[in-house]
Amino acid sequence: MISHMNTQEIRRKFLDYFKKSGHVLVPSSPVIPHDDPTLLFINAGMNQFKDVFLGKSRRDYTRATSSQKCVRLGGKHNDLENVGHTTRHLTFFEMLGNFSFGDYFKEDAIKFSWEVSTEIFGFDPEKIFPTIFLDDEEAYELWQKYVPAEKITRFGEADNYWSMGDTGPCGPCSELLYDRGEKYGSAPSPTEDTSGERFLEFWNLVFMQNNRFADGTMQHLPKPSIDTGAGLERIVDLKMGVDSVFETDILRSLIGEVEKISNITYHSHDERSSAFRVIADHMRCLSFAIADGAQPSNIERGYALRKVLRRAVRYARQLEIDKPFLAKLLPNLISTMGADYPELKTAESRIAEILTAEEEAFIRTLRRGGNMLNQIITDATQQNHKISGDEAFKLKDTYGFPLEEIILLAKDSNLTVDTKRYEELEKEAKERSRSVHKTTQQVASESLFSDYCQTHGECSFVGFEKTEAEGRVTALIIDGAMVEQIEEGVEGMIILDSTPFYSEKGGQVGDTGTLTNQNTSFHVHDTQAPFTGVIAHVGSLKKGTIRLGDTLTATIDEERRQKIANNHTATHLLHWALQEVLGPHVKQAGSVVEPGRLRFDFSHHKAVSKEEITRIEDLVNQKIRDNLPVKDYELSYDEVQKKGEIKQFFGEKYGTKVRVIDIDYSKELCGGTHTSAVGTIGYFRITKESSIAAGVRRIEAVSGKEAEEFARQAEDQLEHLATLLKTQPQKITARLEHLLEENRALTQEVDGFRKGQLTHLIAELSKKIENVCDIPLIAQKVALSPDDMRFVADEIIGSISSAVLVFGSESDGRCHLLVRISDDLVGKGINAQQIIKTIAPIVNGGGGGKANSAQAGGKSPQKIPEALAKARELLETSRD
């Protein structure tokens, strides 16, 4: 039987093992990929090391380990349709992994996996079955050090050749399978277990050797490397001995919360059980994605998340939940995962707000289209179990349900969709729309915006000079599809030929505001750049109807924009001050600029000290008081290359013309909005400094009013402490030093008293020696903690030349047994470990130790006298 161990324990023990084996513990990267256009979401542990595997960059380590947050939505790795209907599929999961970048290769990778599987996970070695790629003879030989040859199975490219996608790093792999027994199938070997249910894969070792290109050709990687991945939820599944990942601690706990909200009990094989599983998985996926900066929307990554959320809401209706509820699950998720992923707690209010807003919006959509949708599903269920192409197209065209979502709806009701007819109608609509210069597709992909740009050209951004401007509507988008008009109450995106709205990029959030004319009012809650040259106003129509070609007045929220501009300029001051205080090696590694805060990631090899933080703050605030103007101008990129004082950032893609933000002492390439003079920032404070990866630090800060509030909170806390300590704020240090000294003195007094008590007890116990078959024995129940009991035993054994000590103590409904034997009696064959193994079961416990010392814990303290009597009996029979 595999012993129980929860998710957090397994995660930490895995990482600790590899740290001790010379691996650098690298924190999970966000689920949002940085500068990797091939990925919608991070879907494997190796994603953040892809550039290293390709030889494009180096790290200051050659071995790494991580527990990576992964999301599988879209592309090759898309599990959405299966989630809730199988025992293993998830949209969010954690991938445990160890990596070698040209360091060790197959031999050590196999050794590490075996040791972790048997010693850390505690799996039965007899039940582990390795698989290898067909012609990988090296792996075959290496595995025979651990398992018989007949337990090694060869598979072809479909099973044992791994790649991240259609392109990128790849190589042969070796999987570790665990035999779950005949309960899961009668197949005697992995080859015959076609379902993979009995011989369950739990770890994949990829021997990274090649890089595959789009044309199918492959090239050897600069150095052979190792990439391994073990799904944490699956490991916990096996450790707990349950039938499904949804029965593991974290997911089952979330399901328990859904039970409370719905007042319906979860049964794993009930017809409504899939709803519980969908909600638990999807809520976790959404929470992590939002915490890492993503947000449901109408384009690409956001669109995938919106589909996840809407699927959870639809399934909730099976449990008679028809109001926003996902945020109610958040405290439970934070309680189980927040300790290892603090970003969940940090973003708690944002996650809750976004989830609730999205639920409310979709519930409104369902109400509008619900009657039609329910009727279509009812009719199809009663007739030919198929939603017609005409009905599917009407759902999309009228209510914004994309084809993928209609297919998911159909699957949930055991229906199919006539996609052929749907595509015919889609094609006809596309042909019609071309005559009015409009492109229609069912998914808001890059190609949609590419077509738009070819027709209309790039949007003109006038936001550096204006906060209000007129623009003509050139595109309207609802749920990923181009439409001709937006009605009141509908959410969507509007693209204008000219706008003062700044779209989110470079770490700076997008503008908010309104698009209006005499008869309409569209509230913009975000501005995005889904494609180069496209500025999309995301929001909802509060009044009227907006059509293609309408002229709207675009007005940004000026107060919010000014706060963003202040914080953006503050990041430039911070960057300058960091280099002044820490050194010229400091480079920006990322940033977030919002109205109420700023965040700045930078390269640095150690924590920033309190003294350094004070110096940085002082430098920034001095520059704010100096109040120099903030200038901006354009230069050719070639000219910038010759000016070393202008900062530019590795990995950024610059055009032939670039914009410079110049504050005399600080010059940076930047496309964001900035204040006109440094003094408008007002005041600057650093609220937090932390590490986010090896060699990368993060500073979080506030400016202006928020900085004043931060300072005031510290003052208020000081006042509160002074009140508690019954002193004045300026005397707190002296008061605390006095109290600490008093505490030290009292502690010493207590220790002295305790030592006196123990000395008295040792003397009393030494008088209670009884002779059992010429063996001196002290067998007593004592009122001591385990530590004190060991101390007393050591003292007695040290003062008595020959004795057997057997002590028992009780605490909080449990008990502790200790056996100590002098060396002369050990030499005569009396063994403490054998005694403890005999008497521990009496108190419903177990333990172990060595020949001269052993201990055990138990659950039945009332049986301590019986255990002591048994020890005495053992000594009596030892001389027979």
JSON list of C-alpha atoms in Angstrom, two decimals, residues 135-274:
[
{"chain": "A", "resi": 135, "resn": "ASP", "atom": "CA", "xyz": [16.27, 1.89, -31.05]},
{"chain": "A", "resi": 136, "resn": "ASP", "atom": "CA", "xyz": [17.57, 3.57, -27.88]},
{"chain": "A", "resi": 137, "resn": "GLU", "atom": "CA", "xyz": [20.03, 0.86, -26.86]},
{"chain": "A", "resi": 138, "resn": "GLU", "atom": "CA", "xyz": [21.87, 3.13, -24.43]},
{"chain": "A", "resi": 139, "resn": "ALA", "atom": "CA", "xyz": [18.71, 3.70, -22.38]},
{"chain": "A", "resi": 140, "resn": "TYR", "atom": "CA", "xyz": [17.96, -0.03, -22.55]},
{"chain": "A", "resi": 141, "resn": "GLU", "atom": "CA", "xyz": [21.35, -0.90, -21.02]},
{"chain": "A", "resi": 142, "resn": "LEU", "atom": "CA", "xyz": [21.12, 1.81, -18.37]},
{"chain": "A", "resi": 143, "resn": "TRP", "atom": "CA", "xyz": [17.67, 0.76, -17.18]},
{"chain": "A", "resi": 144, "resn": "GLN", "atom": "CA", "xyz": [18.88, -2.80, -16.59]},
{"chain": "A", "resi": 145, "resn": "LYS", "atom": "CA", "xyz": [20.80, -1.52, -13.56]},
{"chain": "A", "resi": 146, "resn": "TYR", "atom": "CA", "xyz": [17.43, -1.06, -11.88]},
{"chain": "A", "resi": 147, "resn": "VAL", "atom": "CA", "xyz": [14.91, -3.45, -13.47]},
{"chain": "A", "resi": 148, "resn": "PRO", "atom": "CA", "xyz": [15.04, -6.78, -15.29]},
{"chain": "A", "resi": 149, "resn": "ALA", "atom": "CA", "xyz": [15.22, -6.54, -19.10]},
{"chain": "A", "resi": 150, "resn": "GLU", "atom": "CA", "xyz": [11.77, -8.09, -19.46]},
{"chain": "A", "resi": 151, "resn": "LYS", "atom": "CA", "xyz": [10.21, -5.08, -17.66]},
{"chain": "A", "resi": 152, "resn": "ILE", "atom": "CA", "xyz": [11.60, -2.61, -20.23]},
{"chain": "A", "resi": 153, "resn": "THR", "atom": "CA", "xyz": [9.20, -1.94, -23.10]},
{"chain": "A", "resi": 154, "resn": "ARG", "atom": "CA", "xyz": [10.05, -0.40, -26.48]},
{"chain": "A", "resi": 155, "resn": "PHE", "atom": "CA", "xyz": [7.60, 1.96, -28.19]},
{"chain": "A", "resi": 156, "resn": "GLY", "atom": "CA", "xyz": [7.65, 3.93, -31.45]},
{"chain": "A", "resi": 157, "resn": "GLU", "atom": "CA", "xyz": [7.72, 7.64, -32.21]},
{"chain": "A", "resi": 158, "resn": "ALA", "atom": "CA", "xyz": [4.06, 8.20, -31.32]},
{"chain": "A", "resi": 159, "resn": "ASP", "atom": "CA", "xyz": [4.69, 7.20, -27.70]},
{"chain": "A", "resi": 160, "resn": "ASN", "atom": "CA", "xyz": [8.39, 7.66, -27.02]},
{"chain": "A", "resi": 161, "resn": "TYR", "atom": "CA", "xyz": [9.61, 10.59, -29.08]},
{"chain": "A", "resi": 162, "resn": "TRP", "atom": "CA", "xyz": [8.76, 13.91, -27.47]},
{"chain": "A", "resi": 163, "resn": "SER", "atom": "CA", "xyz": [8.43, 17.41, -28.88]},
{"chain": "A", "resi": 164, "resn": "MET", "atom": "CA", "xyz": [6.95, 20.59, -27.45]},
{"chain": "A", "resi": 165, "resn": "GLY", "atom": "CA", "xyz": [5.03, 21.34, -30.63]},
{"chain": "A", "resi": 166, "resn": "ASP", "atom": "CA", "xyz": [5.30, 21.16, -34.40]},
{"chain": "A", "resi": 167, "resn": "THR", "atom": "CA", "xyz": [8.62, 22.97, -34.10]},
{"chain": "A", "resi": 168, "resn": "GLY", "atom": "CA", "xyz": [11.27, 23.27, -31.41]},
{"chain": "A", "resi": 169, "resn": "PRO", "atom": "CA", "xyz": [13.37, 21.02, -29.15]},
{"chain": "A", "resi": 170, "resn": "CYS", "atom": "CA", "xyz": [12.69, 17.28, -29.32]},
{"chain": "A", "resi": 171, "resn": "GLY", "atom": "CA", "xyz": [14.25, 13.87, -28.76]},
{"chain": "A", "resi": 172, "resn": "PRO", "atom": "CA", "xyz": [13.69, 10.23, -27.74]},
{"chain": "A", "resi": 173, "resn": "CYS", "atom": "CA", "xyz": [12.22, 9.71, -24.30]},
{"chain": "A", "resi": 174, "resn": "SER", "atom": "CA", "xyz": [11.85, 7.14, -21.58]},
{"chain": "A", "resi": 175, "resn": "GLU", "atom": "CA", "xyz": [8.61, 6.97, -19.61]},
{"chain": "A", "resi": 176, "resn": "LEU", "atom": "CA", "xyz": [8.12, 5.52, -16.15]},
{"chain": "A", "resi": 177, "resn": "LEU", "atom": "CA", "xyz": [4.87, 3.56, -15.79]},
{"chain": "A", "resi": 178, "resn": "TYR", "atom": "CA", "xyz": [3.31, 2.36, -12.55]},
{"chain": "A", "resi": 179, "resn": "ASP", "atom": "CA", "xyz": [1.35, -0.90, -12.44]},
{"chain": "A", "resi": 180, "resn": "ARG", "atom": "CA", "xyz": [-1.88, -0.10, -10.58]},
{"chain": "A", "resi": 181, "resn": "GLY", "atom": "CA", "xyz": [-2.98, -3.74, -10.60]},
{"chain": "A", "resi": 182, "resn": "GLU", "atom": "CA", "xyz": [-5.73, -5.85, -12.09]},
{"chain": "A", "resi": 183, "resn": "LYS", "atom": "CA", "xyz": [-8.42, -3.50, -10.80]},
{"chain": "A", "resi": 184, "resn": "TYR", "atom": "CA", "xyz": [-7.50, -1.27, -13.75]},
{"chain": "A", "resi": 185, "resn": "GLY", "atom": "CA", "xyz": [-7.20, -3.94, -16.42]},
{"chain": "A", "resi": 186, "resn": "SER", "atom": "CA", "xyz": [-6.10, -7.46, -17.14]},
{"chain": "A", "resi": 187, "resn": "ALA", "atom": "CA", "xyz": [-3.25, -6.53, -19.52]},
{"chain": "A", "resi": 188, "resn": "PRO", "atom": "CA", "xyz": [-0.09, -8.26, -18.22]},
{"chain": "A", "resi": 189, "resn": "SER", "atom": "CA", "xyz": [2.30, -5.72, -19.78]},
{"chain": "A", "resi": 190, "resn": "PRO", "atom": "CA", "xyz": [2.40, -2.10, -21.01]},
{"chain": "A", "resi": 191, "resn": "THR", "atom": "CA", "xyz": [2.39, -3.27, -24.62]},
{"chain": "A", "resi": 192, "resn": "GLU", "atom": "CA", "xyz": [-1.03, -4.86, -24.20]},
{"chain": "A", "resi": 193, "resn": "ASP", "atom": "CA", "xyz": [-2.44, -2.08, -22.02]},
{"chain": "A", "resi": 194, "resn": "THR", "atom": "CA", "xyz": [-3.78, 0.06, -24.87]},
{"chain": "A", "resi": 195, "resn": "SER", "atom": "CA", "xyz": [-5.86, 2.27, -22.58]},
{"chain": "A", "resi": 196, "resn": "GLY", "atom": "CA", "xyz": [-2.91, 3.10, -20.32]},
{"chain": "A", "resi": 197, "resn": "GLU", "atom": "CA", "xyz": [-5.16, 2.74, -17.27]},
{"chain": "A", "resi": 198, "resn": "ARG", "atom": "CA", "xyz": [-3.35, -0.13, -15.57]},
{"chain": "A", "resi": 199, "resn": "PHE", "atom": "CA", "xyz": [0.23, 0.85, -16.43]},
{"chain": "A", "resi": 200, "resn": "LEU", "atom": "CA", "xyz": [-0.09, 4.56, -15.74]},
{"chain": "A", "resi": 201, "resn": "GLU", "atom": "CA", "xyz": [2.63, 6.89, -16.98]},
{"chain": "A", "resi": 202, "resn": "PHE", "atom": "CA", "xyz": [3.84, 9.19, -14.20]},
{"chain": "A", "resi": 203, "resn": "TRP", "atom": "CA", "xyz": [7.19, 10.56, -15.43]},
{"chain": "A", "resi": 204, "resn": "ASN", "atom": "CA", "xyz": [8.67, 11.31, -18.83]},
{"chain": "A", "resi": 205, "resn": "LEU", "atom": "CA", "xyz": [12.42, 11.66, -19.35]},
{"chain": "A", "resi": 206, "resn": "VAL", "atom": "CA", "xyz": [13.22, 13.46, -22.58]},
{"chain": "A", "resi": 207, "resn": "PHE", "atom": "CA", "xyz": [16.71, 13.04, -23.95]},
{"chain": "A", "resi": 208, "resn": "MET", "atom": "CA", "xyz": [16.84, 16.39, -25.74]},
{"chain": "A", "resi": 209, "resn": "GLN", "atom": "CA", "xyz": [19.01, 16.00, -28.82]},
{"chain": "A", "resi": 210, "resn": "ASN", "atom": "CA", "xyz": [17.35, 17.76, -31.76]},
{"chain": "A", "resi": 211, "resn": "ASN", "atom": "CA", "xyz": [15.58, 20.92, -32.93]},
{"chain": "A", "resi": 212, "resn": "ARG", "atom": "CA", "xyz": [12.74, 20.43, -35.42]},
{"chain": "A", "resi": 213, "resn": "PHE", "atom": "CA", "xyz": [12.01, 23.19, -37.97]},
{"chain": "A", "resi": 214, "resn": "ALA", "atom": "CA", "xyz": [8.78, 24.09, -39.74]},
{"chain": "A", "resi": 215, "resn": "ASP", "atom": "CA", "xyz": [9.85, 22.24, -42.91]},
{"chain": "A", "resi": 216, "resn": "GLY", "atom": "CA", "xyz": [10.29, 19.02, -40.93]},
{"chain": "A", "resi": 217, "resn": "THR", "atom": "CA", "xyz": [14.07, 19.00, -40.93]},
{"chain": "A", "resi": 218, "resn": "MET", "atom": "CA", "xyz": [15.94, 18.44, -37.69]},
{"chain": "A", "resi": 219, "resn": "GLN", "atom": "CA", "xyz": [19.24, 19.72, -36.40]},
{"chain": "A", "resi": 220, "resn": "HIS", "atom": "CA", "xyz": [21.29, 18.52, -33.44]},
{"chain": "A", "resi": 221, "resn": "LEU", "atom": "CA", "xyz": [21.11, 20.79, -30.42]},
{"chain": "A", "resi": 222, "resn": "PRO", "atom": "CA", "xyz": [24.42, 22.42, -29.40]},
{"chain": "A", "resi": 223, "resn": "LYS", "atom": "CA", "xyz": [24.67, 20.18, -26.33]},
{"chain": "A", "resi": 224, "resn": "PRO", "atom": "CA", "xyz": [22.67, 17.04, -25.47]},
{"chain": "A", "resi": 225, "resn": "SER", "atom": "CA", "xyz": [20.38, 17.97, -22.60]},
{"chain": "A", "resi": 226, "resn": "ILE", "atom": "CA", "xyz": [17.74, 16.54, -20.30]},
{"chain": "A", "resi": 227, "resn": "ASP", "atom": "CA", "xyz": [14.14, 17.64, -19.85]},
{"chain": "A", "resi": 228, "resn": "THR", "atom": "CA", "xyz": [11.91, 15.62, -17.54]},
{"chain": "A", "resi": 229, "resn": "GLY", "atom": "CA", "xyz": [8.30, 16.12, -16.57]},
{"chain": "A", "resi": 230, "resn": "ALA", "atom": "CA", "xyz": [6.18, 14.43, -13.92]},
{"chain": "A", "resi": 231, "resn": "GLY", "atom": "CA", "xyz": [2.59, 15.54, -13.51]},
{"chain": "A", "resi": 232, "resn": "LEU", "atom": "CA", "xyz": [2.20, 16.41, -9.83]},
{"chain": "A", "resi": 233, "resn": "GLU", "atom": "CA", "xyz": [-1.52, 15.64, -9.72]},
{"chain": "A", "resi": 234, "resn": "ARG", "atom": "CA", "xyz": [-0.90, 12.19, -11.17]},
{"chain": "A", "resi": 235, "resn": "ILE", "atom": "CA", "xyz": [1.86, 11.49, -8.62]},
{"chain": "A", "resi": 236, "resn": "VAL", "atom": "CA", "xyz": [-0.53, 12.47, -5.81]},
{"chain": "A", "resi": 237, "resn": "ASP", "atom": "CA", "xyz": [-3.22, 10.30, -7.41]},
{"chain": "A", "resi": 238, "resn": "LEU", "atom": "CA", "xyz": [-0.89, 7.28, -7.18]},
{"chain": "A", "resi": 239, "resn": "LYS", "atom": "CA", "xyz": [0.32, 8.18, -3.68]},
{"chain": "A", "resi": 240, "resn": "MET", "atom": "CA", "xyz": [-3.23, 8.47, -2.36]},
{"chain": "A", "resi": 241, "resn": "GLY", "atom": "CA", "xyz": [-4.33, 5.32, -4.18]},
{"chain": "A", "resi": 242, "resn": "VAL", "atom": "CA", "xyz": [-7.41, 6.99, -5.67]},
{"chain": "A", "resi": 243, "resn": "ASP", "atom": "CA", "xyz": [-9.04, 6.44, -9.06]},
{"chain": "A", "resi": 244, "resn": "SER", "atom": "CA", "xyz": [-8.95, 10.02, -10.35]},
{"chain": "A", "resi": 245, "resn": "VAL", "atom": "CA", "xyz": [-6.89, 13.21, -10.06]},
{"chain": "A", "resi": 246, "resn": "PHE", "atom": "CA", "xyz": [-10.12, 14.85, -8.94]},
{"chain": "A", "resi": 247, "resn": "GLU", "atom": "CA", "xyz": [-9.98, 12.75, -5.75]},
{"chain": "A", "resi": 248, "resn": "THR", "atom": "CA", "xyz": [-6.61, 14.26, -4.79]},
{"chain": "A", "resi": 249, "resn": "ASP", "atom": "CA", "xyz": [-6.42, 16.74, -1.94]},
{"chain": "A", "resi": 250, "resn": "ILE", "atom": "CA", "xyz": [-6.51, 20.10, -3.74]},
{"chain": "A", "resi": 251, "resn": "LEU", "atom": "CA", "xyz": [-9.13, 19.33, -6.39]},
{"chain": "A", "resi": 252, "resn": "ARG", "atom": "CA", "xyz": [-11.31, 17.32, -4.00]},
{"chain": "A", "resi": 253, "resn": "SER", "atom": "CA", "xyz": [-11.21, 20.23, -1.57]},
{"chain": "A", "resi": 254, "resn": "LEU", "atom": "CA", "xyz": [-12.48, 22.57, -4.31]},
{"chain": "A", "resi": 255, "resn": "ILE", "atom": "CA", "xyz": [-15.20, 20.07, -5.19]},
{"chain": "A", "resi": 256, "resn": "GLY", "atom": "CA", "xyz": [-16.18, 20.13, -1.50]},
{"chain": "A", "resi": 257, "resn": "GLU", "atom": "CA", "xyz": [-16.67, 23.88, -1.73]},
{"chain": "A", "resi": 258, "resn": "VAL", "atom": "CA", "xyz": [-18.87, 23.42, -4.81]},
{"chain": "A", "resi": 259, "resn": "GLU", "atom": "CA", "xyz": [-20.92, 20.92, -2.79]},
{"chain": "A", "resi": 260, "resn": "LYS", "atom": "CA", "xyz": [-21.51, 23.60, -0.14]},
{"chain": "A", "resi": 261, "resn": "ILE", "atom": "CA", "xyz": [-22.48, 26.26, -2.69]},
{"chain": "A", "resi": 262, "resn": "SER", "atom": "CA", "xyz": [-24.81, 23.97, -4.66]},
{"chain": "A", "resi": 263, "resn": "ASN", "atom": "CA", "xyz": [-26.07, 21.99, -1.65]},
{"chain": "A", "resi": 264, "resn": "ILE", "atom": "CA", "xyz": [-25.61, 18.89, -3.79]},
{"chain": "A", "resi": 265, "resn": "THR", "atom": "CA", "xyz": [-23.39, 15.96, -2.75]},
{"chain": "A", "resi": 266, "resn": "TYR", "atom": "CA", "xyz": [-20.68, 14.87, -5.18]},
{"chain": "A", "resi": 267, "resn": "HIS", "atom": "CA", "xyz": [-20.64, 11.23, -6.25]},
{"chain": "A", "resi": 268, "resn": "SER", "atom": "CA", "xyz": [-17.87, 10.36, -8.70]},
{"chain": "A", "resi": 269, "resn": "HIS", "atom": "CA", "xyz": [-20.10, 8.26, -10.96]},
{"chain": "A", "resi": 270, "resn": "ASP", "atom": "CA", "xyz": [-23.24, 10.40, -10.75]},
{"chain": "A", "resi": 271, "resn": "GLU", "atom": "CA", "xyz": [-24.50, 11.95, -13.99]},
{"chain": "A", "resi": 272, "resn": "ARG", "atom": "CA", "xyz": [-23.78, 15.40, -12.58]},
{"chain": "A", "resi": 273, "resn": "SER", "atom": "CA", "xyz": [-20.29, 14.55, -11.33]},
{"chain": "A", "resi": 274, "resn": "SER", "atom": "CA", "xyz": [-18.63, 16.00, -14.43]}
]
